[in-house]
Amino acid sequence: MQIIQTKSELESFYQLISSKRLSVGLTPTMGALHKGHMSLLHKSNTECDVSVVSIFVNPMQFNNQADLEKYPKTLEEDISLLEKNDCDFLFLPDKTFIYPENFEKIKLDISNLDDKMEGEFRPGHFEGVVNVVFRLFELIQPQKAYFGDKDFQQLAIISFMVEKLKLPINVIGCETTREENGLAMSSRNLRLNNEQKKKAGIIHETLKQGEILAKKMTPAQTKKHMQERFTRSYLDLEYIEIIHPKTLEPLDQIWVSKARVCIAAFCGEVRLIDNMQIRS
Ligand code: AMP
């Protein structure tokens, strides 16, 4: 695996790609890598000639300074995991590489997609996400980009951005990889102790319960029952939303195909999110 950190290393990457006409798959990450990230890389490896994973903890998408400071950093382990999983290039830019002095934010109105759920509880988060992903696309120029369904709203917003700006990139959503008790793998899980990891299993249990309830209830009733289940748990619920998969608008009385149920909750100090497609 080669590591790209400088402009000249990026130039050599461009030369290799264009001289051999290779297709490029990009998996953007913030590091502290785990099997979930690797599942994205595996997909890229099967679909593209060259796989690039980027690691960049993007300050612009953190609305909470303490959250940014506590974000886990495990670069040595990340590098060895990427090598074991046949990653071709690790893009490891610093802040000035992504945000040079003349950097200008892109102009894209995502207000109807980011005024709810993560966007509501983390103001400015998606503006940061859209800008960093746009910049990564600009620098790496992939044909395909891999994102997890786990961050469903993020995936919807990136897909919207690519469509609106007519970028020649295929955005691929990948299934969520889970622990044995259903807890979605996440870099933030490193901050949970074993007891908390067990207790956080309630998120997936509640999502599965939602799917069963959906067969006989409206979205609004399903949401209410799911919320009640959470009031008895160790976790503090931030939101449960049942939404349209494209517009992300909350569903009330009528189900639509591929509706998503999304949860955000605190387990101790750690904020966890997860979601599931309702297959009714
Ligand atoms: P992050 O490093 O948390 O920003 O995640 C980088 C990418 O990996 C995002 O597209 C996430 O949605 C995806 N991802 C994170 N956790 C998982 C998981 N458990 N399963 C599949 N993809 C994941």
Coordinates of C-alpha atoms and ligand atoms in Angstrom, one line a residue:
M1 CA 0.0 0.0 0.0
Q2 CA 1.2 3.5 -0.8
I3 CA 0.5 6.5 1.3
I4 CA -0.4 9.8 -0.3
Q5 CA 0.4 12.8 1.9
T6 CA 1.9 15.4 -0.4
K7 CA 1.0 17.1 -3.7
S8 CA 3.8 15.4 -5.5
E9 CA 2.7 11.9 -4.2
L10 CA -0.8 12.8 -5.5
E11 CA 0.7 13.8 -8.9
S12 CA 2.4 10.4 -9.2
F13 CA -0.9 8.8 -8.3
Y14 CA -2.6 10.7 -11.2
Q15 CA 0.1 9.7 -13.6
L16 CA -0.2 6.0 -12.7
I17 CA -4.0 6.1 -13.0
S18 CA -4.1 7.9 -16.3
S19 CA -1.2 6.0 -18.0
K20 CA -2.8 2.7 -17.2
R21 CA -6.4 3.9 -17.5
L22 CA -7.3 2.4 -14.1
S23 CA -10.7 2.8 -12.5
V24 CA -10.6 4.3 -9.0
G25 CA -12.8 3.5 -6.0
L26 CA -12.7 5.8 -3.0
T27 CA -13.8 5.0 0.6
P28 CA -13.7 8.2 2.7
T29 CA -13.2 7.6 6.4
M30 CA -12.2 9.4 9.6
G31 CA -10.0 6.5 10.7
A32 CA -10.2 4.3 13.8
L33 CA -10.9 1.6 11.2
H34 CA -13.0 -1.5 11.8
K35 CA -14.7 -4.3 9.9
G36 CA -17.5 -2.0 8.7
H37 CA -14.9 0.2 6.9
M38 CA -13.3 -2.9 5.5
S39 CA -16.5 -4.1 4.0
L40 CA -16.6 -0.9 2.0
L41 CA -13.0 -1.4 0.9
H42 CA -13.8 -5.1 -0.1
K43 CA -16.6 -3.9 -2.3
S44 CA -14.2 -1.3 -3.9
N45 CA -11.6 -4.0 -4.4
T46 CA -14.1 -6.2 -6.3
E47 CA -15.4 -3.3 -8.5
C48 CA -12.4 -1.1 -9.2
D49 CA -8.9 -1.5 -10.5
V50 CA -7.5 0.6 -7.7
S51 CA -8.9 1.2 -4.2
V52 CA -8.2 4.4 -2.2
V53 CA -9.1 4.8 1.4
S54 CA -8.9 8.3 2.9
I55 CA -8.4 9.1 6.5
F56 CA -9.2 12.6 7.5
V57 CA -10.9 13.8 10.7
N58 CA -12.8 16.7 9.3
P59 CA -13.0 19.6 11.8
M60 CA -15.7 21.3 9.7
Q61 CA -18.3 18.6 10.4
F62 CA -17.9 18.7 14.2
N63 CA -20.3 21.1 15.9
N64 CA -18.9 20.0 19.3
Q65 CA -15.2 20.7 20.0
A66 CA -15.0 18.1 22.8
D67 CA -16.4 15.4 20.4
L68 CA -13.7 16.3 17.8
E69 CA -10.9 16.1 20.4
K70 CA -12.1 12.8 21.7
Y71 CA -12.5 11.3 18.3
P72 CA -10.4 8.1 18.4
K73 CA -7.0 8.0 16.5
T74 CA -5.4 4.7 15.8
L75 CA -3.2 5.4 12.7
E76 CA -0.7 2.5 13.2
E77 CA -3.5 -0.1 13.6
D78 CA -5.4 1.5 10.7
I79 CA -2.4 1.2 8.3
S80 CA -1.9 -2.5 9.2
L81 CA -5.6 -3.3 8.8
L82 CA -5.6 -1.5 5.4
E83 CA -2.6 -3.5 4.3
K84 CA -4.1 -6.8 5.4
N85 CA -7.2 -5.9 3.4
D86 CA -5.4 -5.2 0.2
C87 CA -5.9 -1.4 0.1
D88 CA -3.8 0.1 -2.7
F89 CA -3.6 3.7 -1.5
L90 CA -4.1 5.5 1.7
F91 CA -4.9 9.1 1.2
L92 CA -3.8 10.9 4.4
P93 CA -4.1 14.6 3.9
D94 CA -3.5 17.2 6.6
K95 CA -5.9 20.1 7.2
T96 CA -4.2 22.5 4.8
F97 CA -4.2 20.0 2.0
I98 CA -8.0 19.7 2.2
Y99 CA -8.6 23.4 3.2
P100 CA -5.9 25.5 1.5
E101 CA -5.9 29.3 2.1
N102 CA -7.9 30.0 -1.0
F103 CA -10.5 27.3 -0.2
E104 CA -14.1 28.3 -0.9
K105 CA -17.1 26.4 0.3
I106 CA -19.2 24.9 -2.4
K107 CA -22.6 26.4 -3.0
L108 CA -25.3 23.7 -2.6
D109 CA -28.6 24.1 -0.9
I110 CA -29.2 21.0 1.2
S111 CA -31.6 22.7 3.6
N112 CA -34.5 20.4 3.0
L113 CA -32.3 17.3 3.7
D114 CA -30.3 18.6 6.6
D115 CA -32.9 20.4 8.7
K116 CA -33.9 17.1 10.4
M117 CA -32.3 14.2 12.4
E118 CA -28.5 14.6 12.4
G119 CA -28.7 18.0 10.9
E120 CA -31.1 19.2 13.6
F121 CA -29.0 17.9 16.5
R122 CA -25.6 18.7 14.9
P123 CA -26.0 22.1 13.3
G124 CA -23.5 22.6 10.4
H125 CA -22.5 18.9 10.4
F126 CA -23.7 18.2 6.8
E127 CA -22.2 21.4 5.4
G128 CA -18.9 20.1 6.7
V129 CA -19.6 16.6 5.3
V130 CA -20.6 17.9 1.8
N131 CA -17.5 20.1 1.6
V132 CA -15.0 17.5 2.7
V133 CA -16.4 14.9 0.4
F134 CA -16.6 17.3 -2.5
R135 CA -12.9 18.1 -1.9
L136 CA -11.9 14.4 -1.6
F137 CA -13.7 13.7 -4.9
E138 CA -11.9 16.7 -6.5
L139 CA -8.5 15.4 -5.3
I140 CA -8.9 11.7 -5.9
Q141 CA -11.2 11.8 -8.9
P142 CA -12.8 8.4 -8.3
Q143 CA -15.3 6.7 -10.6
K144 CA -17.0 5.1 -7.6
A145 CA -17.3 6.1 -4.0
Y146 CA -18.3 3.9 -1.1
F147 CA -20.4 5.0 1.8
G148 CA -22.2 3.1 4.6
D149 CA -25.9 2.8 5.0
K150 CA -25.2 3.2 8.7
D151 CA -24.9 7.0 8.1
F152 CA -28.1 7.0 6.0
Q153 CA -28.7 10.7 6.0
Q154 CA -25.1 11.3 4.9
L155 CA -25.5 8.8 2.1
A156 CA -28.7 10.5 1.0
I157 CA -27.1 14.0 1.0
I158 CA -24.0 12.8 -0.8
S159 CA -26.1 11.1 -3.5
F160 CA -28.1 14.4 -3.8
M161 CA -24.9 16.4 -4.1
V162 CA -23.5 14.2 -6.9
E163 CA -26.8 14.4 -8.8
K164 CA -27.2 18.1 -8.4
L165 CA -23.6 19.0 -9.3
K166 CA -23.7 16.3 -12.0
L167 CA -20.4 14.8 -10.8
P168 CA -19.3 11.7 -12.8
I169 CA -19.2 9.5 -9.8
N170 CA -21.2 6.4 -8.8
V171 CA -22.1 6.6 -5.1
I172 CA -22.5 3.1 -3.7
G173 CA -24.3 2.5 -0.4
C174 CA -23.0 -0.5 1.6
E175 CA -24.8 -2.6 4.2
T176 CA -24.1 -2.0 7.9
T177 CA -21.6 -4.4 9.6
R178 CA -22.7 -5.3 13.1
E179 CA -21.4 -6.8 16.3
E180 CA -22.9 -10.1 17.5
N181 CA -25.6 -8.4 19.5
G182 CA -26.6 -6.2 16.5
L183 CA -24.7 -3.1 17.6
A184 CA -23.6 -1.3 14.5
M185 CA -19.8 -1.2 14.3
S186 CA -18.5 2.3 14.8
S187 CA -15.2 4.0 15.6
R188 CA -17.1 5.5 18.6
N189 CA -17.6 2.1 20.1
L190 CA -14.0 2.2 21.2
R191 CA -15.2 4.6 23.9
L192 CA -17.7 2.1 25.2
N193 CA -16.9 -0.5 27.9
N194 CA -18.1 -4.1 27.6
E195 CA -21.2 -3.5 29.7
Q196 CA -22.2 -0.4 27.7
K197 CA -21.7 -2.4 24.4
K198 CA -24.1 -5.0 25.7
K199 CA -26.7 -2.3 26.7
A200 CA -26.3 -0.5 23.4
G201 CA -27.7 -3.6 21.7
I202 CA -31.1 -2.1 22.4
I203 CA -30.7 0.1 19.4
H204 CA -30.8 -2.8 17.0
E205 CA -33.4 -4.6 19.0
T206 CA -35.7 -1.6 18.7
L207 CA -35.1 -1.2 15.0
K208 CA -36.1 -4.9 14.5
Q209 CA -39.1 -4.3 16.7
G210 CA -40.0 -1.4 14.4
E211 CA -40.1 -3.8 11.5
I212 CA -42.5 -6.1 13.2
L213 CA -44.7 -3.3 14.4
A214 CA -44.8 -1.8 10.9
K215 CA -46.8 -4.8 9.7
K216 CA -49.8 -3.8 11.8
M217 CA -49.4 -0.1 12.6
T218 CA -49.0 3.3 11.0
P219 CA -45.5 4.9 11.0
A220 CA -46.6 7.3 13.7
Q221 CA -47.9 4.5 16.0
T222 CA -44.7 2.4 15.3
K223 CA -42.6 5.4 16.3
K224 CA -44.5 5.9 19.5
H225 CA -44.1 2.2 20.5
M226 CA -40.4 2.3 19.8
Q227 CA -40.0 5.4 21.8
E228 CA -41.7 3.8 24.8
R229 CA -39.3 0.9 24.7
F230 CA -36.4 3.3 25.0
T231 CA -37.7 5.1 28.0
R232 CA -37.0 1.9 30.0
S233 CA -33.4 1.6 28.8
Y234 CA -30.0 2.7 30.0
L235 CA -29.6 4.8 26.8
D236 CA -30.8 8.3 26.4
L237 CA -32.8 8.6 23.2
E238 CA -32.2 11.7 21.1
Y239 CA -34.6 10.8 18.3
I240 CA -36.4 8.0 16.5
E241 CA -37.7 9.0 13.0
I242 CA -39.4 7.0 10.4
I243 CA -38.7 8.6 7.1
H244 CA -39.0 8.5 3.3
P245 CA -35.8 7.1 1.9
K246 CA -35.1 9.9 -0.6
T247 CA -36.7 13.1 0.8
L248 CA -36.0 12.1 4.4
E249 CA -39.4 13.5 5.3
P250 CA -41.0 11.9 8.4
L251 CA -43.8 9.4 7.6
D252 CA -47.0 9.7 9.6
Q253 CA -50.0 7.7 8.4
I254 CA -48.8 5.9 5.3
W255 CA -45.9 3.6 4.7
V256 CA -43.8 4.0 1.5
S257 CA -41.5 1.4 -0.1
K258 CA -38.0 1.3 1.5
A259 CA -39.0 3.5 4.4
R260 CA -36.1 3.9 6.9
V261 CA -36.3 4.0 10.7
C262 CA -33.4 6.0 12.2
I263 CA -32.3 6.2 15.8
A264 CA -29.8 8.4 17.6
A265 CA -29.1 7.8 21.3
F266 CA -26.4 8.5 24.0
C267 CA -24.8 5.5 25.7
G268 CA -23.1 7.3 28.6
E269 CA -21.3 10.1 26.8
V270 CA -21.1 8.4 23.5
R271 CA -23.5 9.3 20.8
L272 CA -24.6 6.4 18.6
I273 CA -26.7 6.3 15.4
D274 CA -28.2 3.4 13.5
N275 CA -31.0 2.7 11.0
M276 CA -32.8 0.0 9.2
Q277 CA -34.9 -0.4 6.1
I278 CA -38.5 -1.4 6.8
R279 CA -39.2 -4.4 4.5
S280 CA -43.0 -4.5 4.8
Ligands
AMP1 P1 -16.5 7.2 9.5 O1 -15.1 6.8 9.6 O2 -17.3 6.9 10.7 O3 -16.7 8.6 8.9 O4 -17.1 6.2 8.4 C1 -16.6 6.1 7.1 C2 -17.5 5.4 6.2 O5 -17.7 4.0 6.7 C3 -18.9 6.0 6.2 O6 -19.4 5.9 4.8 C4 -19.7 5.1 7.1 O7 -21.1 5.1 6.8 C5 -19.1 3.8 6.9 N1 -19.3 2.9 8.1 C6 -19.1 3.2 9.4 N2 -19.5 2.2 10.2 C7 -19.9 1.2 9.3 C8 -20.5 -0.1 9.6 N3 -20.6 -0.6 10.8 N4 -20.8 -0.8 8.5 C9 -20.7 -0.3 7.2 N5 -20.2 0.9 7.0 C10 -19.8 1.7 8.0

